[in-house]
Amino acid sequence: VKRYLGSRKDLRRFSHHFIDELLATLAGERGPFSSRILFVSTQPGNKEIFAMDWDGHNLQQITRSGAITISPDVSPDGREIIFTSYKRGNPDLYKRALSSTVDVPLSTRRGVNITGAWSPDGTRIALGLSKDGNTELYLINRDGSAPERLTVSHAANLSPSWSPDGSKIAFVSDRLGRPHIFIMDANGGNVRRLTTNGGNNFNPAWSPKGDKIAYTHQSGGFQIFVINTDGSGDTQLTSEGSNERPRWSPDGRLIAFSSKRGGKEAIYVMRADGSGQTKVSRSSGNNIHPVWAPRH
């Protein structure tokens, strides 16, 4: 028997932990209900990063840059975030410990420093850099040093998403004319095209179990799709309104995404099969760019 001791205000937190433990007992893996989602909100008047419980409670403003701040990603240990901010005029990549208010510049190279993504072991960061002209994917160390170029093309390459074992990276490239999802080895080798649906495809997100990739497909409006990593089973999950930027919960049971179906953009959560689509963000303004933080 497990007991939870606390006050009435701790009831929601206890219930989330209880459900997670129950899922671990019944299904062999903890649930996502004690986790948090980071996202970008225009509530302050400009785009800043906020955090909330997965169900929208306990809203917390993280950045106060007074400038456009986008594309957050959380380190595998849940202690640090990276993001792109225009606070010095250029879209630069910053790192911050969630226990701190100090933004540490990681990549301030000429041009864009965007769509940063932590490697699963937390030692490296993949990102898009345009210092060469077009946007190419690079790896940098967690302190911003030792840039290693991964892609070589005359097209735009961005939005890297690591496989759970760190061996591969999914990304977006328009090297064939329209943006499609590609997969390559983590050293840049063995590039192959994943999506073949003829439309514009963005925002790949590798599932925690490594077997699927969620992404945004544009054909008229924007919708969330999921596809097996061998290119089979391409399946549409959303159909109402315009929906973008899927991100998986740590256990792979849920997918967070942004949707404009209610007028303003908001963060929604759905089951991995597309069922149970529910609005969870409560802050005013537009809420976009969700990223699910690791469980503690």
mmCIF file of C-alpha atoms in Angstrom:
data_model
loop_
_atom_site.group_PDB
_atom_site.id
_atom_site.type_symbol
_atom_site.label_atom_id
_atom_site.label_comp_id
_atom_site.label_asym_id
_atom_site.label_seq_id
_atom_site.Cartn_x
_atom_site.Cartn_y
_atom_site.Cartn_z
ATOM 1 C CA VAL A 1 0.000 0.000 0.000
ATOM 2 C CA LYS A 2 1.362 3.418 -0.973
ATOM 3 C CA ARG A 3 0.310 6.478 1.026
ATOM 4 C CA TYR A 4 0.393 10.127 -0.100
ATOM 5 C CA LEU A 5 0.792 12.727 2.637
ATOM 6 C CA GLY A 6 0.034 16.400 2.043
ATOM 7 C CA SER A 7 -2.606 19.099 2.102
ATOM 8 C CA ARG A 8 -5.757 19.564 0.028
ATOM 9 C CA LYS A 9 -3.859 21.681 -2.509
ATOM 10 C CA ASP A 10 -1.688 18.629 -3.286
ATOM 11 C CA LEU A 11 -4.707 16.518 -4.308
ATOM 12 C CA ARG A 12 -4.298 17.040 -8.082
ATOM 13 C CA ARG A 13 -0.598 16.204 -7.942
ATOM 14 C CA PHE A 14 -1.255 13.091 -5.854
ATOM 15 C CA SER A 15 -3.969 11.918 -8.239
ATOM 16 C CA HIS A 16 -1.599 12.304 -11.207
ATOM 17 C CA HIS A 17 1.102 10.289 -9.433
ATOM 18 C CA PHE A 18 -1.455 7.656 -8.451
ATOM 19 C CA ILE A 19 -2.659 7.183 -12.042
ATOM 20 C CA ASP A 20 0.955 6.987 -13.270
ATOM 21 C CA GLU A 21 1.748 4.297 -10.698
ATOM 22 C CA LEU A 22 -1.457 2.426 -11.538
ATOM 23 C CA LEU A 23 -0.527 2.377 -15.234
ATOM 24 C CA ALA A 24 2.934 1.130 -14.309
ATOM 25 C CA THR A 25 1.385 -1.739 -12.349
ATOM 26 C CA LEU A 26 -1.219 -2.653 -14.964
ATOM 27 C CA ALA A 27 0.684 -1.961 -18.179
ATOM 28 C CA GLY A 28 4.322 -2.113 -17.123
ATOM 29 C CA GLU A 29 5.076 1.555 -17.859
ATOM 30 C CA ARG A 30 4.321 4.745 -15.973
ATOM 31 C CA GLY A 31 1.865 7.194 -17.464
ATOM 32 C CA PRO A 32 2.503 10.799 -18.529
ATOM 33 C CA PHE A 33 0.208 12.451 -16.022
ATOM 34 C CA SER A 34 2.920 13.811 -13.687
ATOM 35 C CA SER A 35 4.766 15.437 -16.603
ATOM 36 C CA ARG A 36 4.730 19.003 -17.893
ATOM 37 C CA ILE A 37 4.479 20.686 -21.270
ATOM 38 C CA LEU A 38 6.517 23.708 -22.329
ATOM 39 C CA PHE A 39 5.139 25.935 -25.058
ATOM 40 C CA VAL A 40 5.294 29.383 -26.614
ATOM 41 C CA SER A 41 2.590 31.933 -25.743
ATOM 42 C CA THR A 42 1.848 35.463 -26.880
ATOM 43 C CA GLN A 43 0.154 36.221 -23.555
ATOM 44 C CA PRO A 44 2.843 38.770 -22.495
ATOM 45 C CA GLY A 45 2.479 40.657 -25.797
ATOM 46 C CA ASN A 46 5.438 38.933 -27.448
ATOM 47 C CA LYS A 47 6.337 35.270 -27.783
ATOM 48 C CA GLU A 48 7.700 33.840 -24.529
ATOM 49 C CA ILE A 49 8.119 30.299 -23.199
ATOM 50 C CA PHE A 50 5.728 28.992 -20.553
ATOM 51 C CA ALA A 51 5.337 25.681 -18.738
ATOM 52 C CA MET A 52 2.206 23.941 -17.460
ATOM 53 C CA ASP A 53 1.080 20.583 -16.164
ATOM 54 C CA TRP A 54 0.007 18.299 -19.001
ATOM 55 C CA ASP A 55 -3.648 19.246 -18.289
ATOM 56 C CA GLY A 56 -3.049 23.023 -18.341
ATOM 57 C CA HIS A 57 -2.844 23.719 -14.600
ATOM 58 C CA ASN A 58 0.072 25.376 -12.751
ATOM 59 C CA LEU A 59 0.984 27.819 -15.514
ATOM 60 C CA GLN A 60 4.497 29.279 -15.191
ATOM 61 C CA GLN A 61 6.254 31.857 -17.370
ATOM 62 C CA ILE A 62 9.834 30.737 -18.059
ATOM 63 C CA THR A 63 11.397 33.420 -20.288
ATOM 64 C CA ARG A 64 11.025 37.195 -20.105
ATOM 65 C CA SER A 65 13.150 38.255 -23.050
ATOM 66 C CA GLY A 66 10.823 40.965 -24.386
ATOM 67 C CA ALA A 67 11.463 39.606 -27.895
ATOM 68 C CA ILE A 68 10.413 36.729 -30.120
ATOM 69 C CA THR A 69 11.305 33.476 -28.319
ATOM 70 C CA ILE A 70 10.507 30.189 -30.037
ATOM 71 C CA SER A 71 11.268 26.474 -30.452
ATOM 72 C CA PRO A 72 11.889 25.257 -26.880
ATOM 73 C CA ASP A 73 13.336 21.813 -26.239
ATOM 74 C CA VAL A 74 13.956 20.179 -22.861
ATOM 75 C CA SER A 75 17.117 18.272 -21.945
ATOM 76 C CA PRO A 76 16.732 14.527 -21.293
ATOM 77 C CA ASP A 77 17.258 15.041 -17.544
ATOM 78 C CA GLY A 78 14.559 17.737 -17.492
ATOM 79 C CA ARG A 79 16.867 20.334 -15.953
ATOM 80 C CA GLU A 80 17.659 22.605 -18.917
ATOM 81 C CA ILE A 81 15.966 24.047 -21.969
ATOM 82 C CA ILE A 82 17.244 25.384 -25.256
ATOM 83 C CA PHE A 83 15.376 27.884 -27.402
ATOM 84 C CA THR A 84 15.843 30.476 -30.131
ATOM 85 C CA SER A 85 15.453 34.146 -29.210
ATOM 86 C CA TYR A 86 15.677 37.389 -31.199
ATOM 87 C CA LYS A 87 16.506 39.460 -28.103
ATOM 88 C CA ARG A 88 19.820 40.586 -29.624
ATOM 89 C CA GLY A 89 18.297 41.083 -33.065
ATOM 90 C CA ASN A 90 19.520 37.802 -34.574
ATOM 91 C CA PRO A 91 17.768 34.419 -34.109
ATOM 92 C CA ASP A 92 20.316 32.925 -31.697
ATOM 93 C CA LEU A 93 20.232 29.672 -29.708
ATOM 94 C CA TYR A 94 20.259 29.927 -25.909
ATOM 95 C CA LYS A 95 20.366 27.481 -23.019
ATOM 96 C CA ARG A 96 18.891 27.969 -19.563
ATOM 97 C CA ALA A 97 18.669 25.832 -16.440
ATOM 98 C CA LEU A 98 15.032 25.696 -15.348
ATOM 99 C CA SER A 99 16.234 26.566 -11.831
ATOM 100 C CA SER A 100 17.847 29.783 -13.156
ATOM 101 C CA THR A 101 16.902 33.006 -14.915
ATOM 102 C CA VAL A 102 20.205 33.276 -16.824
ATOM 103 C CA ASP A 103 20.150 32.689 -20.583
ATOM 104 C CA VAL A 104 23.448 31.275 -21.850
ATOM 105 C CA PRO A 105 24.223 31.887 -25.563
ATOM 106 C CA LEU A 106 25.046 28.598 -27.318
ATOM 107 C CA SER A 107 25.063 29.519 -30.990
ATOM 108 C CA THR A 108 25.161 33.118 -32.204
ATOM 109 C CA ARG A 109 26.511 32.440 -35.669
ATOM 110 C CA ARG A 110 25.607 34.735 -38.549
ATOM 111 C CA GLY A 111 22.128 33.996 -39.868
ATOM 112 C CA VAL A 112 19.619 31.714 -38.184
ATOM 113 C CA ASN A 113 20.344 29.380 -35.258
ATOM 114 C CA ILE A 114 17.034 27.532 -35.052
ATOM 115 C CA THR A 115 15.084 24.347 -34.253
ATOM 116 C CA GLY A 116 17.558 23.066 -31.661
ATOM 117 C CA ALA A 117 17.014 19.498 -30.417
ATOM 118 C CA TRP A 118 18.812 17.716 -27.560
ATOM 119 C CA SER A 119 20.333 14.312 -28.267
ATOM 120 C CA PRO A 120 18.871 11.512 -26.102
ATOM 121 C CA ASP A 121 22.058 11.348 -23.991
ATOM 122 C CA GLY A 122 22.125 15.130 -23.499
ATOM 123 C CA THR A 123 25.664 15.578 -24.816
ATOM 124 C CA ARG A 124 24.883 17.155 -28.197
ATOM 125 C CA ILE A 125 22.375 19.440 -29.877
ATOM 126 C CA ALA A 126 21.220 19.276 -33.489
ATOM 127 C CA LEU A 127 20.103 22.566 -35.053
ATOM 128 C CA GLY A 128 19.697 24.477 -38.276
ATOM 129 C CA LEU A 129 22.336 27.083 -39.182
ATOM 130 C CA SER A 130 22.312 29.388 -42.205
ATOM 131 C CA LYS A 131 25.877 30.619 -41.844
ATOM 132 C CA ASP A 132 26.674 28.825 -45.121
ATOM 133 C CA GLY A 133 23.842 30.538 -47.040
ATOM 134 C CA ASN A 134 20.991 28.035 -47.060
ATOM 135 C CA THR A 135 19.969 26.398 -43.773
ATOM 136 C CA GLU A 136 21.958 23.230 -43.051
ATOM 137 C CA LEU A 137 21.812 20.870 -40.073
ATOM 138 C CA TYR A 138 24.711 20.812 -37.639
ATOM 139 C CA LEU A 139 25.649 19.122 -34.387
ATOM 140 C CA ILE A 140 27.166 21.129 -31.553
ATOM 141 C CA ASN A 141 28.283 20.103 -28.081
ATOM 142 C CA ARG A 142 26.009 21.010 -25.177
ATOM 143 C CA ASP A 143 28.215 24.090 -24.548
ATOM 144 C CA GLY A 144 27.856 25.228 -28.193
ATOM 145 C CA SER A 145 31.346 24.192 -29.278
ATOM 146 C CA ALA A 146 32.652 21.974 -32.095
ATOM 147 C CA PRO A 147 30.038 22.466 -34.833
ATOM 148 C CA GLU A 148 29.818 19.429 -37.128
ATOM 149 C CA ARG A 149 27.946 19.761 -40.408
ATOM 150 C CA LEU A 150 25.453 16.973 -41.180
ATOM 151 C CA THR A 151 23.663 17.983 -44.393
ATOM 152 C CA VAL A 152 25.072 19.216 -47.699
ATOM 153 C CA SER A 153 22.485 20.504 -50.164
ATOM 154 C CA HIS A 154 21.277 23.662 -51.880
ATOM 155 C CA ALA A 155 17.929 23.466 -50.036
ATOM 156 C CA ALA A 156 16.674 24.305 -46.568
ATOM 157 C CA ASN A 157 17.265 21.615 -43.915
ATOM 158 C CA LEU A 158 15.838 22.062 -40.420
ATOM 159 C CA SER A 159 13.632 20.674 -37.609
ATOM 160 C CA PRO A 160 15.803 17.738 -36.471
ATOM 161 C CA SER A 161 14.230 15.031 -34.293
ATOM 162 C CA TRP A 162 16.397 12.297 -32.743
ATOM 163 C CA SER A 163 15.520 8.625 -32.630
ATOM 164 C CA PRO A 164 15.284 7.411 -29.000
ATOM 165 C CA ASP A 165 18.576 5.504 -29.271
ATOM 166 C CA GLY A 166 20.373 8.527 -30.741
ATOM 167 C CA SER A 167 21.439 6.677 -33.883
ATOM 168 C CA LYS A 168 19.281 8.571 -36.402
ATOM 169 C CA ILE A 169 17.765 12.001 -37.000
ATOM 170 C CA ALA A 170 14.552 12.841 -38.826
ATOM 171 C CA PHE A 171 14.431 16.279 -40.438
ATOM 172 C CA VAL A 172 12.678 18.485 -42.984
ATOM 173 C CA SER A 173 14.208 19.326 -46.356
ATOM 174 C CA ASP A 174 12.851 20.837 -49.564
ATOM 175 C CA ARG A 175 15.708 19.408 -51.642
ATOM 176 C CA LEU A 176 13.153 17.702 -53.927
ATOM 177 C CA GLY A 177 11.081 20.855 -54.426
ATOM 178 C CA ARG A 178 8.571 20.597 -51.593
ATOM 179 C CA PRO A 179 9.295 20.083 -47.885
ATOM 180 C CA HIS A 180 9.369 16.390 -46.952
ATOM 181 C CA ILE A 181 10.502 14.358 -43.960
ATOM 182 C CA PHE A 182 13.854 12.595 -44.347
ATOM 183 C CA ILE A 183 15.808 10.277 -42.049
ATOM 184 C CA MET A 184 19.605 10.098 -41.794
ATOM 185 C CA ASP A 185 22.197 8.537 -39.532
ATOM 186 C CA ALA A 186 23.270 10.809 -36.683
ATOM 187 C CA ASN A 187 26.549 11.461 -38.518
ATOM 188 C CA GLY A 188 24.708 12.660 -41.638
ATOM 189 C CA GLY A 189 25.015 9.451 -43.664
ATOM 190 C CA ASN A 190 22.427 7.205 -45.317
ATOM 191 C CA VAL A 191 19.825 9.899 -46.028
ATOM 192 C CA ARG A 192 16.446 8.533 -47.142
ATOM 193 C CA ARG A 193 13.097 10.138 -47.821
ATOM 194 C CA LEU A 194 10.297 9.078 -45.473
ATOM 195 C CA THR A 195 7.125 10.867 -46.644
ATOM 196 C CA THR A 196 5.832 10.300 -50.163
ATOM 197 C CA ASN A 197 2.360 11.875 -50.009
ATOM 198 C CA GLY A 198 3.182 14.713 -52.398
ATOM 199 C CA GLY A 199 2.294 17.542 -50.020
ATOM 200 C CA ASN A 200 4.243 19.836 -47.738
ATOM 201 C CA ASN A 201 5.438 18.054 -44.592
ATOM 202 C CA PHE A 202 6.943 19.632 -41.478
ATOM 203 C CA ASN A 203 7.647 19.194 -37.737
ATOM 204 C CA PRO A 204 8.780 15.553 -37.419
ATOM 205 C CA ALA A 205 8.623 14.075 -33.913
ATOM 206 C CA TRP A 206 10.087 10.634 -33.244
ATOM 207 C CA SER A 207 8.022 8.454 -30.886
ATOM 208 C CA PRO A 208 9.620 7.327 -27.592
ATOM 209 C CA LYS A 209 9.441 3.679 -28.675
ATOM 210 C CA GLY A 210 11.194 4.514 -31.948
ATOM 211 C CA ASP A 211 8.673 2.928 -34.303
ATOM 212 C CA LYS A 212 6.701 5.981 -35.508
ATOM 213 C CA ILE A 213 7.149 9.611 -36.473
ATOM 214 C CA ALA A 214 4.387 12.195 -36.063
ATOM 215 C CA TYR A 215 4.462 15.168 -38.405
ATOM 216 C CA THR A 216 2.464 18.053 -39.894
ATOM 217 C CA HIS A 217 1.082 17.678 -43.407
ATOM 218 C CA GLN A 218 -0.234 20.632 -45.418
ATOM 219 C CA SER A 219 -2.763 19.970 -48.137
ATOM 220 C CA GLY A 220 -5.090 22.938 -47.925
ATOM 221 C CA GLY A 221 -4.935 23.236 -44.132
ATOM 222 C CA PHE A 222 -2.433 21.732 -41.707
ATOM 223 C CA GLN A 223 -3.120 18.329 -40.117
ATOM 224 C CA ILE A 224 -1.242 15.899 -37.886
ATOM 225 C CA PHE A 225 -0.203 12.563 -39.388
ATOM 226 C CA VAL A 226 1.773 9.615 -38.029
ATOM 227 C CA ILE A 227 3.904 7.243 -40.112
ATOM 228 C CA ASN A 228 5.998 4.157 -39.402
ATOM 229 C CA THR A 229 9.741 4.712 -39.723
ATOM 230 C CA ASP A 230 9.840 2.414 -42.771
ATOM 231 C CA GLY A 231 7.345 4.688 -44.563
ATOM 232 C CA SER A 232 4.310 2.432 -44.128
ATOM 233 C CA GLY A 233 1.075 3.122 -42.246
ATOM 234 C CA ASP A 234 0.808 6.836 -43.056
ATOM 235 C CA THR A 235 -2.273 7.854 -41.046
ATOM 236 C CA GLN A 236 -4.106 11.161 -40.547
ATOM 237 C CA LEU A 237 -4.945 11.892 -36.876
ATOM 238 C CA THR A 238 -6.592 15.337 -36.958
ATOM 239 C CA SER A 239 -9.197 16.844 -39.269
ATOM 240 C CA GLU A 240 -10.795 19.768 -37.397
ATOM 241 C CA GLY A 241 -9.267 23.200 -37.915
ATOM 242 C CA SER A 242 -5.550 23.747 -38.548
ATOM 243 C CA ASN A 243 -3.133 21.636 -36.483
ATOM 244 C CA GLU A 244 0.664 21.681 -36.207
ATOM 245 C CA ARG A 245 3.790 20.701 -34.248
ATOM 246 C CA PRO A 246 3.060 17.284 -32.706
ATOM 247 C CA ARG A 247 5.152 16.138 -29.745
ATOM 248 C CA TRP A 248 4.872 12.785 -27.957
ATOM 249 C CA SER A 249 4.386 12.278 -24.233
ATOM 250 C CA PRO A 250 7.340 10.528 -22.531
ATOM 251 C CA ASP A 251 5.524 7.171 -22.582
ATOM 252 C CA GLY A 252 4.192 7.541 -26.132
ATOM 253 C CA ARG A 253 0.525 7.245 -25.102
ATOM 254 C CA LEU A 254 -0.356 10.875 -25.927
ATOM 255 C CA ILE A 255 0.534 13.547 -28.492
ATOM 256 C CA ALA A 256 0.482 17.284 -27.790
ATOM 257 C CA PHE A 257 -0.035 19.693 -30.685
ATOM 258 C CA SER A 258 -1.162 23.245 -31.421
ATOM 259 C CA SER A 259 -4.528 23.870 -33.061
ATOM 260 C CA LYS A 260 -6.378 26.883 -34.397
ATOM 261 C CA ARG A 261 -9.795 25.193 -34.363
ATOM 262 C CA GLY A 262 -11.109 27.502 -31.634
ATOM 263 C CA GLY A 263 -10.052 30.784 -33.293
ATOM 264 C CA LYS A 264 -6.854 31.454 -31.359
ATOM 265 C CA GLU A 265 -4.100 28.871 -31.363
ATOM 266 C CA ALA A 266 -4.116 26.602 -28.320
ATOM 267 C CA ILE A 267 -2.338 23.480 -27.057
ATOM 268 C CA TYR A 268 -4.314 20.255 -27.416
ATOM 269 C CA VAL A 269 -3.598 16.698 -26.318
ATOM 270 C CA MET A 270 -4.846 13.495 -27.970
ATOM 271 C CA ARG A 271 -4.230 9.776 -27.675
ATOM 272 C CA ALA A 272 -1.626 8.340 -30.020
ATOM 273 C CA ASP A 273 -4.379 7.022 -32.305
ATOM 274 C CA GLY A 274 -5.930 10.495 -32.657
ATOM 275 C CA SER A 275 -8.860 9.951 -30.301
ATOM 276 C CA GLY A 276 -9.791 12.128 -27.322
ATOM 277 C CA GLN A 277 -8.582 15.467 -28.716
ATOM 278 C CA THR A 278 -8.790 17.934 -25.820
ATOM 279 C CA LYS A 279 -7.738 21.559 -25.358
ATOM 280 C CA VAL A 280 -5.428 21.885 -22.355
ATOM 281 C CA SER A 281 -3.807 25.353 -22.499
ATOM 282 C CA ARG A 282 -5.521 28.025 -20.417
ATOM 283 C CA SER A 283 -3.359 31.107 -20.952
ATOM 284 C CA SER A 284 -4.613 33.973 -23.082
ATOM 285 C CA GLY A 285 -3.117 34.809 -26.438
ATOM 286 C CA ASN A 286 -1.927 32.254 -28.969
ATOM 287 C CA ASN A 287 -0.226 29.127 -27.630
ATOM 288 C CA ILE A 288 2.055 27.133 -29.945
ATOM 289 C CA HIS A 289 5.259 25.025 -30.096
ATOM 290 C CA PRO A 290 4.436 22.429 -27.399
ATOM 291 C CA VAL A 291 7.224 20.171 -26.143
ATOM 292 C CA TRP A 292 6.700 17.464 -23.546
ATOM 293 C CA ALA A 293 9.229 17.512 -20.696
ATOM 294 C CA PRO A 294 10.666 14.218 -19.388
ATOM 295 C CA ARG A 295 9.016 12.575 -16.391
ATOM 296 C CA HIS A 296 10.594 13.012 -12.974
#
